[in-house]
PDB file of C-alpha atoms in Angstrom:
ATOM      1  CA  UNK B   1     -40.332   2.919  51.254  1.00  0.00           C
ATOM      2  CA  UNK B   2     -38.576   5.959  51.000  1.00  0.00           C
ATOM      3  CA  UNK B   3     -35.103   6.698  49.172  1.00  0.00           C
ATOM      4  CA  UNK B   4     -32.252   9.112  51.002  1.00  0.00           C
ATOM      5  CA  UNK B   5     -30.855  12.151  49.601  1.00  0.00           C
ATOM      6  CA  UNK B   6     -32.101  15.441  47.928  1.00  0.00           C
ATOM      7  CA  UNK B   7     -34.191  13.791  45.309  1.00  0.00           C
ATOM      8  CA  UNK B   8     -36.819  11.208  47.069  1.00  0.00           C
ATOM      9  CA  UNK B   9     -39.439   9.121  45.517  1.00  0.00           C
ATOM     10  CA  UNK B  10     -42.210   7.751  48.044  1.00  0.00           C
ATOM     11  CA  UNK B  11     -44.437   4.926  47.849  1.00  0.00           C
ATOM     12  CA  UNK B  12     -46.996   4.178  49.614  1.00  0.00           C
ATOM     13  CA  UNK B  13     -49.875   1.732  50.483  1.00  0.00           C
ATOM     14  CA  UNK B  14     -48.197  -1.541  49.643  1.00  0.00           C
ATOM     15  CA  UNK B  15     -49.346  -4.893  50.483  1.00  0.00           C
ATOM     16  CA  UNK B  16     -45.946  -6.741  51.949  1.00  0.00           C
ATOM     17  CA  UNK B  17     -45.876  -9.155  48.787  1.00  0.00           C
ATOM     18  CA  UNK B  18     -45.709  -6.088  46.357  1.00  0.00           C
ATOM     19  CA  UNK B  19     -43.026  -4.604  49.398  1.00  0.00           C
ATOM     20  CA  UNK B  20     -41.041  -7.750  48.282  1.00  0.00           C
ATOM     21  CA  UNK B  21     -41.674  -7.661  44.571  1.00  0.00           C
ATOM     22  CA  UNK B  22     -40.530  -3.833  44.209  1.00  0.00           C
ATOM     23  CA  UNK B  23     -37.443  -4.518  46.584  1.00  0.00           C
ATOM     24  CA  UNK B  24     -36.423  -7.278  44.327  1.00  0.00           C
ATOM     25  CA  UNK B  25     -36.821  -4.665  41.398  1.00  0.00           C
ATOM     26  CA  UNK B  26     -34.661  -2.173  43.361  1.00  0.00           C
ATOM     27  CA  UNK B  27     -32.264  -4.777  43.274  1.00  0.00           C
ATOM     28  CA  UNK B  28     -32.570  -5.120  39.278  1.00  0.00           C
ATOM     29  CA  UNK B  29     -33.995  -8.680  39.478  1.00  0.00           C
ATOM     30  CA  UNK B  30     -37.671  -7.225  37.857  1.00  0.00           C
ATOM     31  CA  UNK B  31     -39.466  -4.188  35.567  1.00  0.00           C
ATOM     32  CA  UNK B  32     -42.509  -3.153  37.384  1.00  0.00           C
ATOM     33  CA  UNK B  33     -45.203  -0.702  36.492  1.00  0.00           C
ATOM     34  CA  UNK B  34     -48.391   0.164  37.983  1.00  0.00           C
ATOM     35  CA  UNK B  35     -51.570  -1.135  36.577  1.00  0.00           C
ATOM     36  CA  UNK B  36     -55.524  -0.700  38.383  1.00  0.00           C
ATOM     37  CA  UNK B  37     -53.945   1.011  40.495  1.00  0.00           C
ATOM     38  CA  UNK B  38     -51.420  -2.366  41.985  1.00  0.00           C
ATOM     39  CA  UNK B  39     -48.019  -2.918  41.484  1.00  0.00           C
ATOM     40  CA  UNK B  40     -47.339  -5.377  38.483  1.00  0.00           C
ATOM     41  CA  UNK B  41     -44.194  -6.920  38.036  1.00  0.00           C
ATOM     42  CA  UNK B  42     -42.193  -8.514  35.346  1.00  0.00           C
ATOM     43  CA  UNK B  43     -38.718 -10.814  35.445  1.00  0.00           C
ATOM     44  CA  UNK B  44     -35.543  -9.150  33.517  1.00  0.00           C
ATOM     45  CA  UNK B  45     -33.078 -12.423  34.364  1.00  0.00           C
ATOM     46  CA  UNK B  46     -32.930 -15.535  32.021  1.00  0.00           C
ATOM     47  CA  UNK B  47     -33.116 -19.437  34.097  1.00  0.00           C
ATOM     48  CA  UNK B  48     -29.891 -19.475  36.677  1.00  0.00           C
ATOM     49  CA  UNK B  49     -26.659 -19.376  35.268  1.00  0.00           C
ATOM     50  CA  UNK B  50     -23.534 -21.303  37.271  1.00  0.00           C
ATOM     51  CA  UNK B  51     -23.669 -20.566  40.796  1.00  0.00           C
ATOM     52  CA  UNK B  52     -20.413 -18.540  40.963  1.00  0.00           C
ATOM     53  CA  UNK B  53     -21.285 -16.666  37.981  1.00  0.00           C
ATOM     54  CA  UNK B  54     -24.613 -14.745  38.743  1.00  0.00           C
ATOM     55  CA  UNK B  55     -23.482 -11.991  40.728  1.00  0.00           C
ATOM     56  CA  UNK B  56     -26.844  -9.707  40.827  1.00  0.00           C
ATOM     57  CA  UNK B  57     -27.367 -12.429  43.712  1.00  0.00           C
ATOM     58  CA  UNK B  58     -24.634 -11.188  45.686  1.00  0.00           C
ATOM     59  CA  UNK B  59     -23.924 -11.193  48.419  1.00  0.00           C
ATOM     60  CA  UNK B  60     -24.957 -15.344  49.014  1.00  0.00           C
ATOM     61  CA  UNK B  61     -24.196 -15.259  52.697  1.00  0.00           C
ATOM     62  CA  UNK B  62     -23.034 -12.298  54.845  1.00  0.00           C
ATOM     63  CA  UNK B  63     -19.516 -12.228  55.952  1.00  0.00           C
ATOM     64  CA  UNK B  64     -18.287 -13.371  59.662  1.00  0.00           C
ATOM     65  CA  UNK B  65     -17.707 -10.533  62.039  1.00  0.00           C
ATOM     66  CA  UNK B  66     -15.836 -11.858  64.679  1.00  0.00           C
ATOM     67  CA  UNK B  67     -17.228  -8.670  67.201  1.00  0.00           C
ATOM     68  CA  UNK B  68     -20.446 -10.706  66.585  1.00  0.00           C
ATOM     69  CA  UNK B  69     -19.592 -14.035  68.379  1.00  0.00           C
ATOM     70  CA  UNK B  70     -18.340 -14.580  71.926  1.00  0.00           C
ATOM     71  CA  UNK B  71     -16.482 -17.898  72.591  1.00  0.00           C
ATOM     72  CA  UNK B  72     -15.672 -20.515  70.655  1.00  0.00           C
ATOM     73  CA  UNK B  73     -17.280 -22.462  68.167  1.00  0.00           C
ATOM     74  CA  UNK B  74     -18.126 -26.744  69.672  1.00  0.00           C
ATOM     75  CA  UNK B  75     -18.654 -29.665  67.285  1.00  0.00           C
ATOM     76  CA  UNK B  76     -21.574 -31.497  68.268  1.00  0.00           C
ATOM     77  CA  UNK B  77     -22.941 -34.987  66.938  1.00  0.00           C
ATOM     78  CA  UNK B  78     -26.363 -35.508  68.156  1.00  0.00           C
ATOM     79  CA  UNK B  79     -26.469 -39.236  68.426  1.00  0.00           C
ATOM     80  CA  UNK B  80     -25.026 -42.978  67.234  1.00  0.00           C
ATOM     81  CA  UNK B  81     -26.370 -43.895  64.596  1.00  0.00           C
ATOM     82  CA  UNK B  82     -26.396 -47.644  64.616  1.00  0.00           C
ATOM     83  CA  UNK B  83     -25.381 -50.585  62.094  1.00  0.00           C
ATOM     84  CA  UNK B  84     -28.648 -51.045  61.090  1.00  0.00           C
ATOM     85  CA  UNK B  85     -29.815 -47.460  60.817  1.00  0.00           C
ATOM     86  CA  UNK B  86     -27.666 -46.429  57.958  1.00  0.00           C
ATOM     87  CA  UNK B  87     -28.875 -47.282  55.142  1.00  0.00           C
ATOM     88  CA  UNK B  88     -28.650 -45.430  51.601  1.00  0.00           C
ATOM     89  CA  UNK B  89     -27.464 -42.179  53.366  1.00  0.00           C
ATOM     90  CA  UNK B  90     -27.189 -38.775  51.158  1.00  0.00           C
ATOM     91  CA  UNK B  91     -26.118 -35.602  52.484  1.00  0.00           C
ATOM     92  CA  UNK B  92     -27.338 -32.185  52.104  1.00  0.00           C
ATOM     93  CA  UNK B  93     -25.144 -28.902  52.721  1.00  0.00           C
ATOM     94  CA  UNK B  94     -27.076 -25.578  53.523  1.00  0.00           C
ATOM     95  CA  UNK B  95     -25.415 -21.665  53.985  1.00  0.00           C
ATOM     96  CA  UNK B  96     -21.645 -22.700  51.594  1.00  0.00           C
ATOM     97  CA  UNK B  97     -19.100 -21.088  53.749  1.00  0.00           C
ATOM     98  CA  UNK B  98     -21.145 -19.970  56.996  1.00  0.00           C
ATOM     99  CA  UNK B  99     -19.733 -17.349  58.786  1.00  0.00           C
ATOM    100  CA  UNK B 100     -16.697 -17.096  56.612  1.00  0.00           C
ATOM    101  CA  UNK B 101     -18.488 -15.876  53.517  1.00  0.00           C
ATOM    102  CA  UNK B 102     -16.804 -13.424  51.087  1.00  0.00           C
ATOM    103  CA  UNK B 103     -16.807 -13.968  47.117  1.00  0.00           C
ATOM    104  CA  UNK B 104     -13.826 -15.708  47.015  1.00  0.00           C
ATOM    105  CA  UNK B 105     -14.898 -17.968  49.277  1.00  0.00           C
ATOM    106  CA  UNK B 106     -17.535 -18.956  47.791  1.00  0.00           C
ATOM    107  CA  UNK B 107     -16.329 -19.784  44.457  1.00  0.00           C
ATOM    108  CA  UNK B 108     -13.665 -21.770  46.235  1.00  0.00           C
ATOM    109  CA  UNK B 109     -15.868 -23.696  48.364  1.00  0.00           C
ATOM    110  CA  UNK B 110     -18.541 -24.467  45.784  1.00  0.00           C
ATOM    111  CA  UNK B 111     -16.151 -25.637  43.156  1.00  0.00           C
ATOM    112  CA  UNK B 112     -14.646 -27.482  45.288  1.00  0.00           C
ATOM    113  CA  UNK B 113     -17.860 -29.371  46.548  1.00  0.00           C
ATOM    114  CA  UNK B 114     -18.370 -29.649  42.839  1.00  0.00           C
ATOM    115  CA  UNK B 115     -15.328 -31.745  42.606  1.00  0.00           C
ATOM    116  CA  UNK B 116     -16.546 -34.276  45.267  1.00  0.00           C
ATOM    117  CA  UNK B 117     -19.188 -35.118  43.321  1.00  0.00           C
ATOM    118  CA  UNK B 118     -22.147 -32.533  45.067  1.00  0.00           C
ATOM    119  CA  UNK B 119     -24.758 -31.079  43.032  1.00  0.00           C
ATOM    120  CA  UNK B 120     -25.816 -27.428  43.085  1.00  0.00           C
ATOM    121  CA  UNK B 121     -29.804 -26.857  43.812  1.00  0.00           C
ATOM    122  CA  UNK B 122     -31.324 -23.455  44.164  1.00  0.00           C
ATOM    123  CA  UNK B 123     -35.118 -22.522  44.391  1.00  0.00           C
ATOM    124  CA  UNK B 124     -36.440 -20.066  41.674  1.00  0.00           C
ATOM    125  CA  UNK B 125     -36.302 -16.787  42.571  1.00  0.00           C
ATOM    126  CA  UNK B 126     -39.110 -14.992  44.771  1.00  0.00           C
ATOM    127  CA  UNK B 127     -40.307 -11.976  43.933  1.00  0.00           C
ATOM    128  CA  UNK B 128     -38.188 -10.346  46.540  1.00  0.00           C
ATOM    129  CA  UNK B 129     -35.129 -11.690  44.943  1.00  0.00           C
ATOM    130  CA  UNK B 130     -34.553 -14.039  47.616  1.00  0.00           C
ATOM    131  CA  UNK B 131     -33.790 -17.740  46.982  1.00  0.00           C
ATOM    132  CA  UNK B 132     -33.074 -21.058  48.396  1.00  0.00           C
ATOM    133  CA  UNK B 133     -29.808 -23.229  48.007  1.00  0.00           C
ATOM    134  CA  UNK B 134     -28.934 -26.528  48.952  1.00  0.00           C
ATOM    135  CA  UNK B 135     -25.649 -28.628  47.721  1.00  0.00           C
ATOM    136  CA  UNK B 136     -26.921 -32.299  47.648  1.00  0.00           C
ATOM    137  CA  UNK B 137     -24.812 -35.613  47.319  1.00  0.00           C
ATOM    138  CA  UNK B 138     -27.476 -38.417  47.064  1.00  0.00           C
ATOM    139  CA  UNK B 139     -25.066 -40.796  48.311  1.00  0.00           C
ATOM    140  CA  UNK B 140     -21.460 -41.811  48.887  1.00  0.00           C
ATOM    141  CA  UNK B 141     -21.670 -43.928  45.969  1.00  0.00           C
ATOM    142  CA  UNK B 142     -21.849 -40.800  43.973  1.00  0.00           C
ATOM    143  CA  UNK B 143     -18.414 -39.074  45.406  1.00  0.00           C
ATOM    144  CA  UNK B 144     -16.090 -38.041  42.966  1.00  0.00           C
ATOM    145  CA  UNK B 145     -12.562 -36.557  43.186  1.00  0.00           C
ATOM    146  CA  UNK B 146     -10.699 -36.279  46.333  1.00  0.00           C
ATOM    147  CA  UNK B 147     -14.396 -37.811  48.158  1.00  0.00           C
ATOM    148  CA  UNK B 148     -14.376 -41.144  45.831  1.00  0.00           C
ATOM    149  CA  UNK B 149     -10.681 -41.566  46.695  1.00  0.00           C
ATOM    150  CA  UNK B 150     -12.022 -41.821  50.569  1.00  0.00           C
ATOM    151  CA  UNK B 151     -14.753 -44.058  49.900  1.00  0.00           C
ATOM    152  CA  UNK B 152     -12.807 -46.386  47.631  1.00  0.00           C
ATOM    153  CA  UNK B 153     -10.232 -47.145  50.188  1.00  0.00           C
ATOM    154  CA  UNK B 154     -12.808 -47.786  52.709  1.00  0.00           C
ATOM    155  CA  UNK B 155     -14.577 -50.224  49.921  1.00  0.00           C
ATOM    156  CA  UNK B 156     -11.371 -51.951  49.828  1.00  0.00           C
ATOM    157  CA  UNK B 157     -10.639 -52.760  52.393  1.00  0.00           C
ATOM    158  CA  UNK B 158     -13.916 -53.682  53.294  1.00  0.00           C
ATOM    159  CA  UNK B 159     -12.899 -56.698  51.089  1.00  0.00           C
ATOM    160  CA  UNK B 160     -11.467 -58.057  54.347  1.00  0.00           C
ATOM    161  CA  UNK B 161     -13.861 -57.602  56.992  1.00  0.00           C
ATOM    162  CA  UNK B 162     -16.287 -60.643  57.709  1.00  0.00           C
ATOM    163  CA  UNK B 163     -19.535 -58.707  57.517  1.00  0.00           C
ATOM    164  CA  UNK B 164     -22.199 -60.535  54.810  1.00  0.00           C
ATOM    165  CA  UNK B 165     -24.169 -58.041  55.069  1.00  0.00           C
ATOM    166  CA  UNK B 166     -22.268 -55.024  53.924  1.00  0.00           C
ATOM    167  CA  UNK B 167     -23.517 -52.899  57.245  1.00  0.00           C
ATOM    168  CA  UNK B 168     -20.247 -52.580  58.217  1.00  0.00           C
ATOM    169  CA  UNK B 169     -18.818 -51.428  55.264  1.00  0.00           C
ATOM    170  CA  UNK B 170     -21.979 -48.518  54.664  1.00  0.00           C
ATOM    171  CA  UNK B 171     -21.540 -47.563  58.470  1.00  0.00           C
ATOM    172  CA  UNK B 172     -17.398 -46.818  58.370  1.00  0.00           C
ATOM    173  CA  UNK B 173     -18.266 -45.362  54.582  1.00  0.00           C
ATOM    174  CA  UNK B 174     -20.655 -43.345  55.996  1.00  0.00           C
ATOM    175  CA  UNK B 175     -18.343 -41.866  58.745  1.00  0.00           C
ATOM    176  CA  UNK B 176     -14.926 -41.243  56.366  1.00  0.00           C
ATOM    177  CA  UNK B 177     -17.543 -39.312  53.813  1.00  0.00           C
ATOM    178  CA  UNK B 178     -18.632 -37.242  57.115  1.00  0.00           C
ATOM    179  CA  UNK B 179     -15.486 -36.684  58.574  1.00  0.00           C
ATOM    180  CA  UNK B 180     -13.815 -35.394  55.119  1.00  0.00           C
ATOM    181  CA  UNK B 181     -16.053 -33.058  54.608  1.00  0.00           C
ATOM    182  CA  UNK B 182     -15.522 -31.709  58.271  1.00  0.00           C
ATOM    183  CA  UNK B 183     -12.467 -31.439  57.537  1.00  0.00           C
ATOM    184  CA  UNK B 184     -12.474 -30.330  54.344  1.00  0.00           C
ATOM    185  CA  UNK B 185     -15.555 -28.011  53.704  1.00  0.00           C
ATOM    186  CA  UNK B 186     -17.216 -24.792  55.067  1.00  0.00           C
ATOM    187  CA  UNK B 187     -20.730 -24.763  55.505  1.00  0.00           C
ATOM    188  CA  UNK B 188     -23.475 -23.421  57.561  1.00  0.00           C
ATOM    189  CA  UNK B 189     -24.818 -27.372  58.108  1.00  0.00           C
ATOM    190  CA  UNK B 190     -24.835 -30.627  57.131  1.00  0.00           C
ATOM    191  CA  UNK B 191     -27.966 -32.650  57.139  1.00  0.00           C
ATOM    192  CA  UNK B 192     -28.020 -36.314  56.794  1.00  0.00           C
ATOM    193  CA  UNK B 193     -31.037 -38.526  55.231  1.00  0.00           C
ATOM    194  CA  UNK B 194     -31.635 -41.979  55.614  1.00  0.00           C
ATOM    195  CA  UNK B 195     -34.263 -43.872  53.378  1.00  0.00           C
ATOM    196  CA  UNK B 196     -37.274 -45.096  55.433  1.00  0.00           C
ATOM    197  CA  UNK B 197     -39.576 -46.194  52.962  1.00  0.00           C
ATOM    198  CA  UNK B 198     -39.140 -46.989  49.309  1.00  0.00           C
ATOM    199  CA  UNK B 199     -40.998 -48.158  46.055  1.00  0.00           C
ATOM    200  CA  UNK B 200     -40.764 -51.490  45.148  1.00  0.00           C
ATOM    201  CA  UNK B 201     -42.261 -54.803  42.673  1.00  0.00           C
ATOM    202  CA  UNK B 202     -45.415 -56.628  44.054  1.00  0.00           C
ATOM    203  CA  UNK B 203     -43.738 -60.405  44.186  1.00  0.00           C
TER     204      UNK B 203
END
């Protein structure tokens, strides 16, 4: 790697994981010396502050250029999910924003998933600087805000439906929660979980 400009420094010979570990000191995420002869490497950054507030990991996600996309963009749902398929959904958000990524964005967008009750999960830092986040809601019973006010309507008048079994109620929960936050959020995607297998007492 090679900087531009009158005065150059050039290194050479470098495995690809010490390529990542000195990039993520060029971006001031490390202190790295040599030592035998290999690249060593040492963190400079304290655990992860708020998301919104560390900005050394700008940018999160690059901005939309619309000269990059032709056409438009299609909602697609992959399949019904039946009555008896839904069962303890929670719902995980990946890329806050998507396309439409700029600072302000992001701070909007994330406090306002905050506010419906989503928590904020990031990976630790590799050595490249690069990271992993994921906003998770681990179910609808968690919502909060704006989100719980959706969910409690549907839960009331669910107090009117025949259904014994509650399926009914989960499944129409299930799509309000899903269709708010179409509505409501920007993201990259939406994944949604549904518990297969579980712990449980030996009776």
């Amino acid at each position: 790697m090679t900087s531009q400009g009158t005065n150059s420094v050039e290194i050479k010979g470098l495995t690809s994981e010490e390529m990542g570990q000195i990039t993520g000191a060029v971006l001031g995420l490390s202190w790295f010396k040599v030592e035998d002869g290999r690249l060593k490497t040492s963190p400079c950054h304290v655990p992860l502050p708020d998301p919104t507030k560390d900005e050394a990991m700008l940018p999160f996600w690059r901005q939309f250029s619309h000269h990059q996309f032709q056409g438009e963009f299609l909602e697609k749902v992959f399949e019904e999910m039946s009555d008896d398929a839904i069962y303890q959904p929670h719902f995980t958000i990946q890329s806050l924003c998507g396309y439409n990524y700029t600072d302000e964005n992001y701070v909007r967008e994330s406090e306002k998933l905050t506010s419906y009750g989503f928590i904020q999960m990031r990976s630790k830092r590799g050595g490249d600087g690069g990271y992993w986040e994921i906003w998770y809601l681990p179910g609808v019973w968690f919502a909060k805000g704006d989100l719980k006010e959706v969910v409690d309507d549907i839960t009331t008048k669910a107090k009117t439906w025949e259904d014994p079994n509650g399926r009914r109620k989960d499944k129409e929960c299930f799509k309000a929660v899903l269709e708010f936050l179409r509505r409501n959020a920007s993201f990259g995607t939406l994944d949604v979980s549904i518990q297969r297998l579980c712990q449980v007492w030996d009776d």
